[in-house]
XYZ file of C-alpha atoms in Angstrom:
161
model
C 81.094 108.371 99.747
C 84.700 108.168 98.950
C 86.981 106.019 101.015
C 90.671 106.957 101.676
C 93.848 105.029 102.524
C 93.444 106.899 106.078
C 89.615 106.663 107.170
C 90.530 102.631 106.193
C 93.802 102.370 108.184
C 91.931 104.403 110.858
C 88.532 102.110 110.827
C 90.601 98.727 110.775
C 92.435 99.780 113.793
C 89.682 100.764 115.264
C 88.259 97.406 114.679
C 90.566 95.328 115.409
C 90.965 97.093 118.963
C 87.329 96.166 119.449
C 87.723 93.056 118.504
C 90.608 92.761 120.782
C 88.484 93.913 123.504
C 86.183 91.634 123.457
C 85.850 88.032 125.110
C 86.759 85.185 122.980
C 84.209 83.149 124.107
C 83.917 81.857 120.589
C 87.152 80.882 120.357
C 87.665 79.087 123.481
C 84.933 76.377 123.198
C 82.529 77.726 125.640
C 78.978 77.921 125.118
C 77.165 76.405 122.628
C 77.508 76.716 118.853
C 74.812 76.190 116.372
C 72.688 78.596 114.095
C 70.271 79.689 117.498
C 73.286 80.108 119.615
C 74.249 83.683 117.470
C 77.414 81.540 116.976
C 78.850 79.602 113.868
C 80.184 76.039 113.830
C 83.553 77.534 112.508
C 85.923 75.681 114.685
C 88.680 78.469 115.462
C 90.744 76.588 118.408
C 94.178 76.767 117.533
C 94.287 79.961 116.334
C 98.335 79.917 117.417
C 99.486 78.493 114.462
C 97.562 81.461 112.385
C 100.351 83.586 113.246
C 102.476 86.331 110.980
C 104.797 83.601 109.490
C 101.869 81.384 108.062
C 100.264 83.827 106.400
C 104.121 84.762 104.746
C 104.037 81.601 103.609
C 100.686 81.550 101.392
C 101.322 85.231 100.246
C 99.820 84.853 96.753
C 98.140 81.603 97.036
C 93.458 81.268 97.264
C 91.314 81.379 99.981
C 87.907 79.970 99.669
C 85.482 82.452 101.586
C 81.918 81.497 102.438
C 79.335 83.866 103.890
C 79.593 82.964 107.759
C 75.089 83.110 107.645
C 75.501 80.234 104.892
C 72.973 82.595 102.534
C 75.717 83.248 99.865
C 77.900 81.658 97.306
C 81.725 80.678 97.996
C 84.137 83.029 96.361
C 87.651 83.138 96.230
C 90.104 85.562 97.341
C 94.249 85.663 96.795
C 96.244 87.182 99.450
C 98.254 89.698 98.482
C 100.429 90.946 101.321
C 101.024 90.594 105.032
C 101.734 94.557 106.283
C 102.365 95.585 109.687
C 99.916 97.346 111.767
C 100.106 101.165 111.143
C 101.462 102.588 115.049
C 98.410 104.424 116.993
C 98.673 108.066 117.804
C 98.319 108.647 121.279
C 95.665 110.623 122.591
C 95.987 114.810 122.911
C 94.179 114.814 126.150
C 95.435 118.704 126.490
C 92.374 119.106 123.263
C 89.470 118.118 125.044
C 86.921 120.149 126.571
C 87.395 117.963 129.651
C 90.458 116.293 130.458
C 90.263 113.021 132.110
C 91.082 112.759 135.628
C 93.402 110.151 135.070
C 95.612 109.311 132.604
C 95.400 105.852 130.988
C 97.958 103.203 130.084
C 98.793 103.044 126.759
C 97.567 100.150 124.658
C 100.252 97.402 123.703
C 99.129 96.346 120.334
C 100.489 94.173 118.500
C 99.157 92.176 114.948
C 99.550 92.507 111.317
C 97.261 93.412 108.628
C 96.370 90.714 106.099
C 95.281 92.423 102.292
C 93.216 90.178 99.697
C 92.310 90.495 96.306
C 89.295 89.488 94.414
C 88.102 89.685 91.151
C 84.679 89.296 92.078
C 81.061 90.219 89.649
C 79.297 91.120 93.076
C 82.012 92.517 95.667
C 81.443 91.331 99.264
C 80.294 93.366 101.998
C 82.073 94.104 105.587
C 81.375 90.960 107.643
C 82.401 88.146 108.807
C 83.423 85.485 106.438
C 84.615 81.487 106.805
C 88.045 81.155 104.892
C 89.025 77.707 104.034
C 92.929 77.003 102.757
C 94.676 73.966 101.852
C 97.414 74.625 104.261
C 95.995 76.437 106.990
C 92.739 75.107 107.416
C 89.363 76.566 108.447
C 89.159 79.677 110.094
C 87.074 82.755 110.453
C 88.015 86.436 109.805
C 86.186 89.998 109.786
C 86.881 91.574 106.129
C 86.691 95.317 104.604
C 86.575 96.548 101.664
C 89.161 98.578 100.449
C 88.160 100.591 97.775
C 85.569 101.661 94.832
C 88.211 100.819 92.438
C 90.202 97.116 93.076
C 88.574 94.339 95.232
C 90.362 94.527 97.725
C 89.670 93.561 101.408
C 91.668 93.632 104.930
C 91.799 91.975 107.368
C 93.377 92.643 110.679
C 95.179 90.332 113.191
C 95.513 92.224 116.763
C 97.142 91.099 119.843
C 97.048 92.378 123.409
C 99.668 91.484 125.543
């Protein structure tokens, strides 16, 4: 199966509007965490200072990534760039078979993409992975791979308004 700059740009956004969607429950200390809970012990509460401009600042410098399920070795990944979010395409409605009765809003998003590199015997896998760095701490983050050729891997930050 070959992979293409567009089925990946399209499949991240798609992602990272699901992930969007979604409840942070995770994220904002409800529930309980521990391995039976279906939830890590990645502490991710002050995910505000994880913003655009921090990750500008480490362009270049490691990441220490650890399998989220703790079966794994720790690996480490450089980041490469910060890129904006490609824009979404709005919807053809006028296309479908049947047209919806109303129209939706259109979705404010708003994010940046975050690219890694690794030189890596065994490349990782699409998942969820604990990245540790010296400057901005722990934190956890959904990669992809980017291609048969380089290791690379994205990563998507999406906001709704």
């Amino acid at each position: 199966m070959s992979v293409s700059r567009r089925n990946l740009l399209r499949n991240s956004i798609l992602a990272a509007i699901a992930f969007t969607a979604t409840p942070f429950r995770a994220w904002s200390g409800q529930g309980k965490s521990g391995p039976k809970s279906g939830q890590s012990n990645i502490n991710n509460a002050g995910w505000e200072h994880l913003d655009r401009a921090a990750f500008n600042k480490v362009v270049g410098t490691g990441f220490k990534v650890t399998p989220i399920s703790g079966s794994g070795n720790s690996v480490w990944l450089r980041l490469l760039s910060v890129q904006d979010l490609p824009a979404l395409v709005p919807v053809d409605t006028a296309s479908m078979a049947v047209s919806p009765k109303q129209k939706s809003p259109d979705i404010l998003l708003s994010g940046f993409m975050l690219i890694f590199l690794g030189a890596l015997a065994k490349p990782l896998l699409q998942g969820t992975y604990e990245f540790e760095h010296p400057g901005l701490g722990k934190f956890s983050l959904l990669i992809v791979p980017g291609g048969q050729g380089a290791q690379t891997y994205t990563a998507v930050i999406a906001k709704l308004p």
